[in-house]
CSV table of C-alpha atoms and ligand atoms in Angstrom, one decimal:
chain,number,residue,atom,x,y,z
A,22,MET,CA,0.0,0.0,-0.1
A,23,LYS,CA,1.1,3.3,-0.9
A,24,VAL,CA,0.5,6.8,0.9
A,25,ASN,CA,1.0,10.1,-0.6
A,26,ILE,CA,1.8,13.0,1.8
A,27,ILE,CA,0.9,16.2,-0.2
A,28,VAL,CA,2.3,19.4,1.3
A,29,PRO,CA,1.7,22.7,-0.1
A,30,CYS,CA,4.4,25.2,0.8
A,31,TYR,CA,4.5,28.9,0.2
A,32,ASN,CA,7.8,30.7,1.7
A,33,GLU,CA,8.4,27.8,4.2
A,34,GLU,CA,12.1,27.9,4.5
A,35,ALA,CA,12.1,28.7,8.2
A,36,VAL,CA,9.9,25.4,9.0
A,37,LEU,CA,10.3,23.0,6.2
A,38,THR,CA,13.4,21.0,7.1
A,39,MET,CA,11.6,20.5,10.8
A,40,PHE,CA,8.3,19.2,9.1
A,41,TYR,CA,10.1,16.7,6.8
A,42,GLU,CA,12.2,15.5,10.0
A,43,GLU,CA,9.2,15.2,12.4
A,44,THR,CA,6.9,13.6,9.6
A,45,ALA,CA,9.5,11.3,8.8
A,46,LYS,CA,10.0,10.0,12.2
A,47,VAL,CA,6.3,9.1,12.6
A,48,ILE,CA,6.2,7.8,8.9
A,49,ASN,CA,9.3,5.3,9.6
A,50,SER,CA,7.6,3.8,12.5
A,51,VAL,CA,4.6,2.8,10.4
A,52,GLN,CA,4.8,-0.9,9.0
A,53,GLY,CA,3.4,-2.0,5.8
A,54,TYR,CA,3.0,1.1,3.9
A,55,ASP,CA,5.2,3.2,1.4
A,56,PHE,CA,5.2,6.8,2.0
A,57,GLU,CA,5.9,9.4,-0.5
A,58,PHE,CA,6.3,13.1,0.1
A,59,MET,CA,4.6,15.3,-2.5
A,60,PHE,CA,6.2,18.9,-1.7
A,61,VAL,CA,4.4,21.5,-3.8
A,62,ASN,CA,6.4,24.9,-4.1
A,63,ASP,CA,3.8,27.5,-4.8
A,64,GLY,CA,6.0,30.1,-5.9
A,65,SER,CA,7.9,30.8,-3.1
A,66,LYS,CA,10.2,33.8,-3.3
A,67,ASP,CA,12.6,32.0,-0.4
A,68,ARG,CA,14.9,28.9,-0.4
A,69,THR,CA,11.7,26.6,0.0
A,70,LEU,CA,12.5,24.8,-3.4
A,71,ASP,CA,16.0,24.7,-2.6
A,72,ILE,CA,15.3,22.7,0.6
A,73,MET,CA,12.9,20.7,-1.2
A,74,LYS,CA,15.8,19.7,-3.8
A,75,GLU,CA,18.0,19.0,-0.7
A,76,LEU,CA,15.5,16.9,0.7
A,77,ALA,CA,15.1,14.8,-2.6
A,78,GLU,CA,18.6,14.1,-3.0
A,79,LYS,CA,18.8,12.9,0.7
A,80,ASP,CA,15.5,10.8,0.5
A,81,GLU,CA,14.3,9.1,-2.8
A,82,ARG,CA,10.8,9.2,-1.2
A,83,VAL,CA,10.9,12.7,-1.6
A,84,LYS,CA,9.0,14.2,-4.8
A,85,TYR,CA,8.4,18.1,-5.4
A,86,ILE,CA,6.5,20.0,-7.8
A,87,SER,CA,7.2,23.7,-8.2
A,88,PHE,CA,4.9,26.2,-9.9
A,89,SER,CA,6.0,28.9,-12.1
A,90,ARG,CA,4.4,31.6,-9.8
A,91,ASN,CA,2.2,31.7,-6.8
A,92,PHE,CA,-1.1,30.1,-7.6
A,93,GLY,CA,-2.6,29.8,-3.8
A,94,LYS,CA,-2.9,26.9,-1.6
A,95,GLU,CA,-6.0,25.6,-3.4
A,96,SER,CA,-4.0,25.3,-6.8
A,97,ALA,CA,-1.2,23.5,-4.9
A,98,MET,CA,-3.4,20.9,-3.1
A,99,TYR,CA,-5.1,20.4,-6.5
A,100,ALA,CA,-1.6,19.6,-8.3
A,101,GLY,CA,-0.7,17.6,-5.4
A,102,LEU,CA,-3.9,15.5,-5.7
A,103,LYS,CA,-3.8,15.1,-9.6
A,104,ASN,CA,-0.3,13.7,-9.3
A,105,SER,CA,-0.5,11.5,-6.2
A,106,LYS,CA,-1.2,8.0,-7.3
A,107,GLY,CA,-1.5,6.1,-3.8
A,108,ASP,CA,-3.8,4.0,-2.2
A,109,TYR,CA,-4.0,6.8,0.4
A,110,VAL,CA,-3.5,10.4,0.0
A,111,LEU,CA,-2.8,12.8,2.8
A,112,ILE,CA,-2.9,16.7,2.9
A,113,MET,CA,-0.8,18.5,5.4
A,114,ASP,CA,0.4,22.0,6.0
A,115,ALA,CA,4.1,22.4,6.3
A,116,ASP,CA,3.9,24.6,9.6
A,117,LEU,CA,3.4,21.4,11.9
A,118,GLN,CA,0.1,22.7,12.9
A,119,HIS,CA,-1.2,19.6,11.5
A,120,PRO,CA,0.5,17.0,13.9
A,121,PRO,CA,2.0,14.2,12.0
A,122,ALA,CA,1.6,11.7,15.3
A,123,LEU,CA,-1.9,11.6,13.7
A,124,ILE,CA,-1.0,9.7,10.8
A,125,PRO,CA,-1.0,6.0,12.3
A,126,GLN,CA,-4.7,7.0,13.5
A,127,MET,CA,-5.8,8.2,10.2
A,128,ILE,CA,-4.4,5.0,8.4
A,129,SER,CA,-6.1,2.7,10.8
A,130,VAL,CA,-9.2,4.8,10.3
A,131,MET,CA,-8.6,4.1,6.2
A,132,GLU,CA,-8.3,0.6,7.2
A,133,GLU,CA,-11.7,0.3,8.5
A,134,GLY,CA,-13.2,0.9,5.4
A,135,TYR,CA,-13.5,4.7,5.3
A,136,ASP,CA,-12.9,6.8,2.2
A,137,CYS,CA,-11.8,9.6,4.1
A,138,CYS,CA,-10.4,10.5,7.5
A,139,ALA,CA,-10.9,14.2,8.1
A,140,THR,CA,-10.1,16.3,10.8
A,141,ASN,CA,-11.4,19.4,12.8
A,142,ARG,CA,-9.5,21.6,15.3
A,143,ALA,CA,-11.2,21.1,18.7
A,144,THR,CA,-10.1,25.0,19.4
A,145,ARG,CA,-9.0,27.9,17.7
A,146,ASP,CA,-6.8,29.4,20.4
A,147,ASN,CA,-3.9,30.3,18.2
A,148,ASP,CA,-6.3,32.4,16.0
A,149,SER,CA,-6.9,36.0,16.8
A,150,LYS,CA,-10.4,36.9,18.6
A,151,LEU,CA,-11.4,38.9,15.7
A,152,ARG,CA,-10.6,36.1,13.2
A,153,GLN,CA,-12.6,33.5,15.4
A,154,PHE,CA,-15.4,35.6,15.7
A,155,PHE,CA,-15.7,36.2,11.8
A,156,THR,CA,-14.9,32.6,11.3
A,157,ASN,CA,-17.7,31.4,13.4
A,158,LYS,CA,-20.1,33.8,11.6
A,159,PHE,CA,-18.9,32.9,8.4
A,160,TYR,CA,-19.6,28.9,8.9
A,161,GLY,CA,-22.9,29.6,10.3
A,162,PHE,CA,-24.1,31.5,7.4
A,163,VAL,CA,-22.4,29.2,4.6
A,164,ASN,CA,-24.0,26.3,6.2
A,165,LYS,CA,-27.5,27.9,6.2
A,166,ILE,CA,-27.4,28.9,2.6
A,167,SER,CA,-25.4,26.1,0.8
A,168,ASP,CA,-26.4,22.7,-0.2
A,169,VAL,CA,-22.9,21.3,1.5
A,170,ASP,CA,-22.0,20.5,5.0
A,171,MET,CA,-18.8,22.5,6.2
A,172,PRO,CA,-18.3,21.8,9.8
A,173,ASN,CA,-16.7,24.8,11.5
A,174,GLY,CA,-12.9,24.1,12.1
A,175,ALA,CA,-12.8,21.7,9.4
A,176,GLY,CA,-9.4,22.1,7.9
A,177,ASP,CA,-7.7,20.6,4.6
A,178,PHE,CA,-5.6,18.1,6.8
A,179,ARG,CA,-7.4,14.7,6.0
A,180,MET,CA,-6.4,11.4,4.2
A,181,MET,CA,-8.3,10.2,1.5
A,182,SER,CA,-8.8,7.0,-0.7
A,183,GLN,CA,-7.6,7.1,-4.4
A,184,LYS,CA,-11.2,7.0,-5.3
A,185,MET,CA,-12.2,9.8,-3.4
A,186,VAL,CA,-9.0,12.0,-4.9
A,187,ARG,CA,-10.2,10.9,-8.3
A,188,ALA,CA,-13.4,12.2,-7.9
A,189,VAL,CA,-12.1,15.8,-6.2
A,190,VAL,CA,-9.9,16.2,-9.1
A,191,ALA,CA,-12.9,15.5,-11.4
A,192,LEU,CA,-14.0,18.9,-10.0
A,193,SER,CA,-11.9,20.9,-12.3
A,194,GLU,CA,-13.3,24.2,-11.4
A,195,VAL,CA,-10.4,27.1,-11.3
A,196,GLN,CA,-11.9,28.8,-8.4
A,197,ARG,CA,-11.6,26.2,-5.9
A,198,PHE,CA,-13.0,25.8,-2.5
A,199,SER,CA,-11.9,22.6,-1.3
A,200,LYS,CA,-13.9,22.4,2.2
A,201,GLY,CA,-16.9,22.6,0.0
A,202,ILE,CA,-15.6,20.2,-2.5
A,203,PHE,CA,-14.7,17.5,-0.2
A,204,SER,CA,-18.2,17.6,1.4
A,205,TRP,CA,-19.6,17.9,-2.2
A,206,VAL,CA,-18.2,14.6,-3.5
A,207,GLY,CA,-19.7,12.6,-0.6
A,208,PHE,CA,-17.9,9.2,0.5
A,209,ASP,CA,-17.9,7.8,3.9
A,210,THR,CA,-15.9,10.1,6.0
A,211,LYS,CA,-14.8,9.6,9.5
A,212,TRP,CA,-14.0,13.0,11.7
A,213,ILE,CA,-11.4,13.0,14.3
A,214,SER,CA,-10.4,16.1,16.5
A,215,PHE,CA,-7.0,17.3,17.2
A,216,GLU,CA,-5.8,20.0,19.7
A,217,ASP,CA,-4.9,23.5,18.1
A,218,VAL,CA,-1.2,24.1,17.8
A,219,GLU,CA,1.0,27.0,16.8
A,220,ARG,CA,3.0,27.4,13.8
A,221,ALA,CA,6.2,26.0,14.2
A,222,ALA,CA,8.0,28.6,12.7
A,223,GLY,CA,7.3,31.2,9.8
A,224,GLU,CA,4.3,33.3,9.4
A,225,THR,CA,0.8,32.6,8.3
A,226,LYS,CA,0.0,33.7,4.8
A,227,TRP,CA,-3.5,34.9,5.6
A,228,SER,CA,-4.3,38.5,5.9
A,229,PHE,CA,-7.7,39.7,7.1
A,230,TRP,CA,-8.6,40.7,3.5
A,231,SER,CA,-7.4,37.4,1.9
A,232,LEU,CA,-9.7,35.7,4.3
A,233,PHE,CA,-12.5,38.0,3.4
A,234,LYS,CA,-12.2,37.0,-0.2
A,235,TYR,CA,-11.9,33.2,0.8
A,236,ALA,CA,-15.1,33.6,2.6
A,237,VAL,CA,-16.8,35.2,-0.5
A,238,GLN,CA,-15.2,32.4,-2.7
A,239,GLY,CA,-16.8,29.9,-0.3
A,240,ILE,CA,-20.2,31.5,-0.4
A,241,THR,CA,-20.4,31.8,-4.3
A,242,ALA,CA,-19.0,28.7,-4.9
A,243,PHE,CA,-21.6,26.5,-3.5
A,244,SER,CA,-24.7,28.4,-3.1
A,245,THR,CA,-26.6,30.6,-5.6
A,246,ALA,CA,-28.7,32.0,-2.2
A,247,PRO,CA,-27.5,35.5,-2.6
A,248,LEU,CA,-29.1,35.7,-5.9
A,249,LYS,CA,-32.3,34.5,-4.5
A,250,ILE,CA,-32.1,36.7,-1.5
A,251,ALA,CA,-31.9,39.7,-3.9
A,252,THR,CA,-34.8,38.5,-5.9
A,253,PHE,CA,-36.7,37.9,-2.7
A,254,ILE,CA,-35.9,41.6,-1.2
A,255,GLY,CA,-36.6,43.0,-4.9
A,256,SER,CA,-40.2,41.5,-4.9
A,257,LEU,CA,-40.9,42.5,-1.0
A,258,ILE,CA,-39.9,46.1,-2.3
A,259,SER,CA,-42.2,46.1,-5.4
A,260,GLY,CA,-44.9,44.7,-3.4
A,261,VAL,CA,-45.0,47.2,-0.8
A,262,SER,CA,-44.2,50.2,-3.2
A,263,PHE,CA,-47.4,49.1,-5.6
A,264,MET,CA,-49.4,49.3,-2.4
A,265,TYR,CA,-48.1,52.6,-1.5
A,266,LEU,CA,-48.7,53.7,-5.2
A,267,LEU,CA,-52.4,52.8,-4.9
A,268,GLY,CA,-52.7,54.7,-2.0
A,269,ILE,CA,-51.3,57.7,-3.3
A,270,ILE,CA,-53.4,57.5,-6.5
A,271,ILE,CA,-56.7,57.1,-4.2
A,272,HIS,CA,-55.5,59.9,-2.0
A,273,THR,CA,-54.8,62.4,-5.0
A,274,LEU,CA,-58.4,61.3,-6.4
A,275,ALA,CA,-60.1,61.9,-3.3
A,276,PHE,CA,-58.3,64.8,-1.7
A,277,GLY,CA,-56.6,66.7,-4.9
A,278,LYS,CA,-52.9,67.4,-5.4
A,279,ASP,CA,-50.4,67.4,-2.3
A,280,ALA,CA,-47.1,69.1,-2.8
A,281,PRO,CA,-44.9,68.2,0.1
A,282,GLY,CA,-43.0,65.0,0.1
A,283,TYR,CA,-39.6,65.8,-0.7
A,284,ALA,CA,-38.1,63.9,2.3
A,285,SER,CA,-39.9,60.6,1.9
A,286,LEU,CA,-39.2,60.9,-2.0
A,287,MET,CA,-35.6,61.3,-1.4
A,288,ALA,CA,-35.6,58.5,1.2
A,289,VAL,CA,-37.2,55.9,-1.0
A,290,MET,CA,-35.1,56.8,-4.0
A,291,LEU,CA,-31.9,56.4,-2.3
A,292,PHE,CA,-32.9,53.2,-0.5
A,293,MET,CA,-34.2,52.0,-3.9
A,294,GLY,CA,-30.8,52.9,-5.8
A,295,GLY,CA,-28.9,51.3,-3.0
A,296,MET,CA,-30.8,48.0,-3.4
A,297,ILE,CA,-30.4,48.1,-7.1
A,298,LEU,CA,-26.7,48.3,-6.8
A,299,LEU,CA,-26.4,45.7,-4.4
A,300,SER,CA,-28.3,43.6,-6.4
A,301,ILE,CA,-26.2,44.1,-9.4
A,302,GLY,CA,-23.4,43.7,-7.4
A,303,ILE,CA,-24.3,40.4,-6.4
A,304,VAL,CA,-25.3,39.2,-10.0
A,305,GLY,CA,-21.9,40.8,-10.8
A,306,GLU,CA,-20.0,38.4,-8.6
A,307,TYR,CA,-21.6,35.5,-10.1
A,308,ILE,CA,-21.0,36.8,-13.6
A,309,ALA,CA,-17.2,37.3,-13.0
A,310,LYS,CA,-16.9,33.8,-11.7
A,311,MET,CA,-18.5,32.6,-14.9
A,312,TYR,CA,-16.1,34.8,-16.9
A,313,ILE,CA,-13.0,33.0,-15.1
A,314,GLU,CA,-14.6,29.7,-15.3
A,315,VAL,CA,-15.0,29.9,-19.0
A,316,LYS,CA,-11.6,30.7,-19.8
A,317,ARG,CA,-10.8,27.1,-18.8
A,318,ARG,CA,-7.3,28.4,-17.7
A,319,PRO,CA,-5.2,25.7,-15.9
A,320,ILE,CA,-5.3,25.7,-12.2
A,321,TYR,CA,-1.4,25.4,-12.0
A,322,ILE,CA,1.7,25.8,-14.2
A,323,ILE,CA,4.7,23.6,-13.2
A,324,GLY,CA,8.1,25.1,-13.6
A,325,LYS,CA,10.1,22.3,-12.0
A,326,THR,CA,9.7,18.9,-10.7
A,327,ASN,CA,11.2,15.6,-10.2
A,328,ILE,CA,8.3,13.5,-11.0
A,329,GLU,CA,8.7,11.1,-13.9
A,330,ASP,CA,5.7,11.8,-15.8
A,331,PRO,CA,3.9,14.7,-14.1
A,332,GLU,CA,0.0,15.8,-15.1
A,333,ASP,CA,-0.4,18.9,-17.2
A,334,ASP,CA,3.2,19.9,-17.6
A,335,TYR,CA,5.0,21.6,-20.4
A,336,GLY,CA,8.2,19.6,-20.6
A,337,ASP,CA,11.9,20.5,-19.7
A,338,ASN,CA,11.1,20.2,-15.9
A,339,LYS,CA,14.4,19.5,-14.4
B,21,UDP,N1,0.4,27.9,1.3
B,21,UDP,C1,0.4,27.7,-0.1
B,21,UDP,N2,0.1,28.9,-1.0
B,21,UDP,C2,-0.2,30.1,-0.5
B,21,UDP,C3,-0.5,30.3,1.0
B,21,UDP,C4,-0.5,29.3,1.8
B,21,UDP,O1,0.7,26.8,-0.6
B,21,UDP,O2,-0.6,30.8,-1.2
B,21,UDP,C5,0.3,26.8,2.1
B,21,UDP,C6,1.5,27.3,3.3
B,21,UDP,O3,2.8,27.1,3.1
B,21,UDP,C7,0.9,26.3,4.4
B,21,UDP,C8,-0.5,26.2,4.1
B,21,UDP,O4,-0.6,26.5,2.9
B,21,UDP,O5,1.7,24.9,4.1
B,21,UDP,C9,-1.4,26.8,5.2
B,21,UDP,O6,-0.8,28.3,5.3
B,21,UDP,P1,-0.8,29.0,6.8
B,21,UDP,O7,-0.1,28.1,7.8
B,21,UDP,O8,-0.1,30.4,6.3
B,21,UDP,O9,-2.2,29.1,7.0
B,21,UDP,P2,-3.0,29.0,8.4
B,21,UDP,O10,-2.5,27.8,9.1
B,21,UDP,O11,-2.7,30.5,9.1
B,21,UDP,O12,-4.6,29.1,8.1
B,22,MG,MG1,-0.8,27.3,9.5
């Protein structure tokens, strides 16, 4: 049996060697499985790729894919999944926030016959209070409006069968939201939880703004509810306006002309203008997504790799 360990890395020179050593310790103690590291260098600007090459020279289980630029963690995971042919495939962060000590337990879950062993963080103590607040709000909202279930605290740290990996890879959208994709493809999943740990070294790559964009991405990728909400509010306002219009007509017929009303007129106009722009914005958000998707651009571009026969490459990878 073969297990691939996919590790997306962006500027992880501070922690990559430590990650490799810690993980190697664990997998060396697991009997009956061949492991392979699949490091994905996501356009790092530091020595991350050099470290990968050094590791590959020392240990033939180390494979790497290096992108031509930074494509984002979603693309890095996709490239890793697409190029992983093992029976089980594991995705892990490079910063040791995903404890390698869980690997034996995950393997035994897979042996029980599950297609996926997923993890969630029991606490989020190492995130800022503000980030925790918005994360909770986000998951509450997403789970209410979308078709798929995305448990709060669920990360990308999970082990999947090759069958499930093929299904995930078959969802080839360019704007990827893996948490939703994993849940959308289905299969028997067992959840285990682990204690939140701090990043071993280096810095988080997420700014508040990038998390916000990620949240919008998560909502629009798995739900068209915002469009329906816009339609609903639009019809509600139209209904109320129509009643009001009838009222004005009757009032005018009965009591004649009536000049005042500047304030109410302004209020209604501004409110309506705002609602119209908001709705157009929501529609635009989906059109923009369609625009990106219909271009069918590749999700990642390989610059260098030591894989024999990589998927979607353009040759001359050494
Ligand atoms: N990562 C990546 N590409 C990016 C940003 C992040 O491959 O553009 C990787 C990063 O190297 C790490 C993982 O994604 O292995 C998680 O990133 P990070 O630890 O910064 O996120 P956090 O744990 O704070 O959510
Ligand atoms: Mg991290």
